[in-house]
Short mmCIF file of N, CA and C in Angstrom, two decimals:
data_model
loop_
_atom_site.label_atom_id
_atom_site.label_comp_id
_atom_site.label_asym_id
_atom_site.label_seq_id
_atom_site.Cartn_x
_atom_site.Cartn_y
_atom_site.Cartn_z
N MET A 1 -44.89 12.60 -10.65
CA MET A 1 -44.00 12.55 -11.78
C MET A 1 -42.55 12.56 -11.31
N GLY A 2 -41.75 11.83 -12.00
CA GLY A 2 -40.32 11.79 -11.64
C GLY A 2 -40.13 11.07 -10.33
N GLY A 3 -39.48 11.71 -9.43
CA GLY A 3 -39.27 11.12 -8.12
C GLY A 3 -38.08 10.19 -8.08
N PHE A 4 -37.85 9.67 -6.91
CA PHE A 4 -36.68 8.83 -6.67
C PHE A 4 -36.95 7.41 -7.14
N GLY A 5 -37.84 6.71 -6.53
CA GLY A 5 -38.30 5.41 -6.96
C GLY A 5 -37.25 4.32 -7.03
N LEU A 6 -37.61 3.22 -7.66
CA LEU A 6 -36.74 2.06 -7.80
C LEU A 6 -35.51 2.32 -8.67
N PRO A 7 -35.61 3.07 -9.76
CA PRO A 7 -34.39 3.30 -10.55
C PRO A 7 -33.31 4.03 -9.74
N GLY A 8 -33.70 4.98 -8.93
CA GLY A 8 -32.74 5.70 -8.09
C GLY A 8 -32.11 4.78 -7.06
N LEU A 9 -32.91 3.92 -6.45
CA LEU A 9 -32.40 2.97 -5.47
C LEU A 9 -31.46 1.97 -6.13
N GLY A 10 -31.79 1.53 -7.34
CA GLY A 10 -30.93 0.61 -8.07
C GLY A 10 -29.57 1.25 -8.37
N MET A 11 -29.57 2.52 -8.72
CA MET A 11 -28.32 3.22 -9.02
C MET A 11 -27.46 3.34 -7.76
N ILE A 12 -28.08 3.63 -6.63
CA ILE A 12 -27.33 3.71 -5.37
C ILE A 12 -26.72 2.36 -5.02
N LEU A 13 -27.47 1.29 -5.17
CA LEU A 13 -26.96 -0.05 -4.89
C LEU A 13 -25.83 -0.42 -5.84
N PHE A 14 -25.97 -0.05 -7.12
CA PHE A 14 -24.93 -0.34 -8.10
C PHE A 14 -23.62 0.35 -7.71
N TRP A 15 -23.66 1.65 -7.43
CA TRP A 15 -22.43 2.38 -7.08
C TRP A 15 -21.89 1.94 -5.73
N GLY A 16 -22.77 1.56 -4.82
CA GLY A 16 -22.30 1.02 -3.54
C GLY A 16 -21.52 -0.27 -3.73
N LEU A 17 -21.99 -1.11 -4.63
CA LEU A 17 -21.30 -2.36 -4.94
C LEU A 17 -19.94 -2.09 -5.58
N ILE A 18 -19.87 -1.12 -6.48
CA ILE A 18 -18.61 -0.76 -7.12
C ILE A 18 -17.60 -0.28 -6.07
N VAL A 19 -18.05 0.56 -5.13
CA VAL A 19 -17.16 1.06 -4.06
C VAL A 19 -16.68 -0.09 -3.18
N LEU A 20 -17.56 -1.00 -2.81
CA LEU A 20 -17.17 -2.14 -1.98
C LEU A 20 -16.13 -3.03 -2.67
N ILE A 21 -16.30 -3.25 -3.96
CA ILE A 21 -15.32 -4.04 -4.71
C ILE A 21 -13.97 -3.34 -4.74
N ALA A 22 -13.99 -2.03 -4.98
CA ALA A 22 -12.73 -1.26 -5.03
C ALA A 22 -12.01 -1.30 -3.68
N VAL A 23 -12.74 -1.11 -2.59
CA VAL A 23 -12.14 -1.15 -1.26
C VAL A 23 -11.57 -2.53 -0.97
N GLY A 24 -12.29 -3.56 -1.34
CA GLY A 24 -11.80 -4.92 -1.14
C GLY A 24 -10.52 -5.20 -1.91
N LEU A 25 -10.43 -4.72 -3.15
CA LEU A 25 -9.22 -4.92 -3.94
C LEU A 25 -8.03 -4.17 -3.35
N VAL A 26 -8.26 -2.95 -2.89
CA VAL A 26 -7.17 -2.17 -2.28
C VAL A 26 -6.67 -2.88 -1.03
N ARG A 27 -7.57 -3.36 -0.20
CA ARG A 27 -7.15 -4.08 1.02
C ARG A 27 -6.40 -5.36 0.69
N LEU A 28 -6.83 -6.06 -0.33
CA LEU A 28 -6.16 -7.29 -0.73
C LEU A 28 -4.74 -7.02 -1.21
N VAL A 29 -4.57 -6.00 -2.02
CA VAL A 29 -3.24 -5.65 -2.52
C VAL A 29 -2.35 -5.17 -1.38
N ALA A 30 -2.88 -4.34 -0.48
CA ALA A 30 -2.08 -3.82 0.63
C ALA A 30 -1.68 -4.94 1.59
N ARG A 31 -2.52 -5.92 1.77
CA ARG A 31 -2.22 -7.03 2.69
C ARG A 31 -1.09 -7.90 2.15
N ASP A 32 -1.00 -8.03 0.84
CA ASP A 32 -0.01 -8.90 0.23
C ASP A 32 1.36 -8.26 0.09
N ARG A 33 1.51 -6.97 0.41
CA ARG A 33 2.81 -6.32 0.31
C ARG A 33 3.70 -6.82 1.45
N PRO A 34 4.90 -7.31 1.13
CA PRO A 34 5.76 -7.86 2.18
C PRO A 34 6.31 -6.81 3.13
N ASP A 35 6.38 -5.54 2.70
CA ASP A 35 6.94 -4.50 3.56
C ASP A 35 5.87 -3.62 4.20
N ALA A 36 4.61 -4.06 4.17
CA ALA A 36 3.53 -3.27 4.75
C ALA A 36 3.72 -3.15 6.26
N GLY A 37 3.65 -1.95 6.76
CA GLY A 37 3.75 -1.71 8.19
C GLY A 37 5.17 -1.61 8.72
N LYS A 38 6.17 -1.75 7.87
CA LYS A 38 7.55 -1.66 8.31
C LYS A 38 8.04 -0.23 8.15
N GLY A 39 8.95 0.15 9.03
CA GLY A 39 9.54 1.47 8.94
C GLY A 39 10.64 1.51 7.90
N PRO A 40 11.07 2.71 7.53
CA PRO A 40 12.10 2.84 6.50
C PRO A 40 13.44 2.22 6.91
N ARG A 41 13.78 2.28 8.18
CA ARG A 41 15.04 1.69 8.63
C ARG A 41 15.01 0.17 8.55
N GLU A 42 13.86 -0.42 8.89
CA GLU A 42 13.74 -1.88 8.79
C GLU A 42 13.86 -2.33 7.33
N ILE A 43 13.22 -1.60 6.43
CA ILE A 43 13.31 -1.95 5.01
C ILE A 43 14.74 -1.80 4.53
N LEU A 44 15.41 -0.72 4.96
CA LEU A 44 16.80 -0.50 4.56
C LEU A 44 17.71 -1.62 5.07
N ASP A 45 17.51 -2.03 6.33
CA ASP A 45 18.30 -3.13 6.88
C ASP A 45 18.08 -4.44 6.12
N GLU A 46 16.83 -4.69 5.74
CA GLU A 46 16.53 -5.91 4.98
C GLU A 46 17.16 -5.87 3.59
N ARG A 47 17.17 -4.70 2.97
CA ARG A 47 17.81 -4.58 1.65
C ARG A 47 19.30 -4.88 1.76
N LEU A 48 19.95 -4.42 2.84
CA LEU A 48 21.37 -4.72 3.06
C LEU A 48 21.56 -6.22 3.24
N ALA A 49 20.69 -6.84 4.05
CA ALA A 49 20.81 -8.27 4.33
C ALA A 49 20.62 -9.11 3.06
N ARG A 50 19.75 -8.66 2.16
CA ARG A 50 19.52 -9.39 0.90
C ARG A 50 20.60 -9.11 -0.13
N GLY A 51 21.46 -8.14 0.14
CA GLY A 51 22.53 -7.82 -0.80
C GLY A 51 22.11 -6.86 -1.91
N GLU A 52 20.98 -6.22 -1.76
CA GLU A 52 20.52 -5.28 -2.77
C GLU A 52 21.34 -3.99 -2.76
N ILE A 53 21.88 -3.62 -1.60
CA ILE A 53 22.71 -2.43 -1.48
C ILE A 53 23.96 -2.81 -0.70
N ASP A 54 25.03 -2.03 -0.88
CA ASP A 54 26.27 -2.30 -0.14
C ASP A 54 26.28 -1.48 1.16
N GLU A 55 27.30 -1.71 1.98
CA GLU A 55 27.37 -1.05 3.29
C GLU A 55 27.49 0.47 3.17
N ALA A 56 28.24 0.95 2.18
CA ALA A 56 28.40 2.39 2.02
C ALA A 56 27.06 3.06 1.70
N GLU A 57 26.30 2.44 0.79
CA GLU A 57 24.98 3.00 0.46
C GLU A 57 24.04 2.91 1.65
N HIS A 58 24.14 1.80 2.39
CA HIS A 58 23.32 1.62 3.58
C HIS A 58 23.58 2.74 4.59
N GLU A 59 24.85 3.01 4.86
CA GLU A 59 25.20 4.06 5.82
C GLU A 59 24.77 5.44 5.33
N ARG A 60 24.93 5.70 4.04
CA ARG A 60 24.53 7.00 3.49
C ARG A 60 23.03 7.21 3.64
N LYS A 61 22.26 6.17 3.35
CA LYS A 61 20.79 6.30 3.45
C LYS A 61 20.33 6.37 4.90
N ARG A 62 20.99 5.65 5.79
CA ARG A 62 20.65 5.76 7.22
C ARG A 62 20.91 7.18 7.71
N HIS A 63 22.02 7.77 7.24
CA HIS A 63 22.33 9.14 7.62
C HIS A 63 21.26 10.11 7.11
N LEU A 64 20.78 9.88 5.89
CA LEU A 64 19.74 10.73 5.33
C LEU A 64 18.42 10.61 6.09
N LEU A 65 18.17 9.40 6.61
CA LEU A 65 16.93 9.20 7.39
C LEU A 65 17.00 9.91 8.75
N GLY A 66 18.19 10.15 9.23
CA GLY A 66 18.34 10.87 10.49
C GLY A 66 18.49 9.96 11.61
#
């Protein structure tokens, strides 16, 4: 009576598939980020180069980074 059987195996396969899909989506999103793997100073320098921040803000944030 009861036991594990096919319904239990089906439930494990179902949740395993859900986890695999979630992991795949996270990896896909992380791979597409342009600043993935860059340090904070590199990102700050790029923001200055693109004109997102001025030199005074750049220097202040570099000082805060240490």
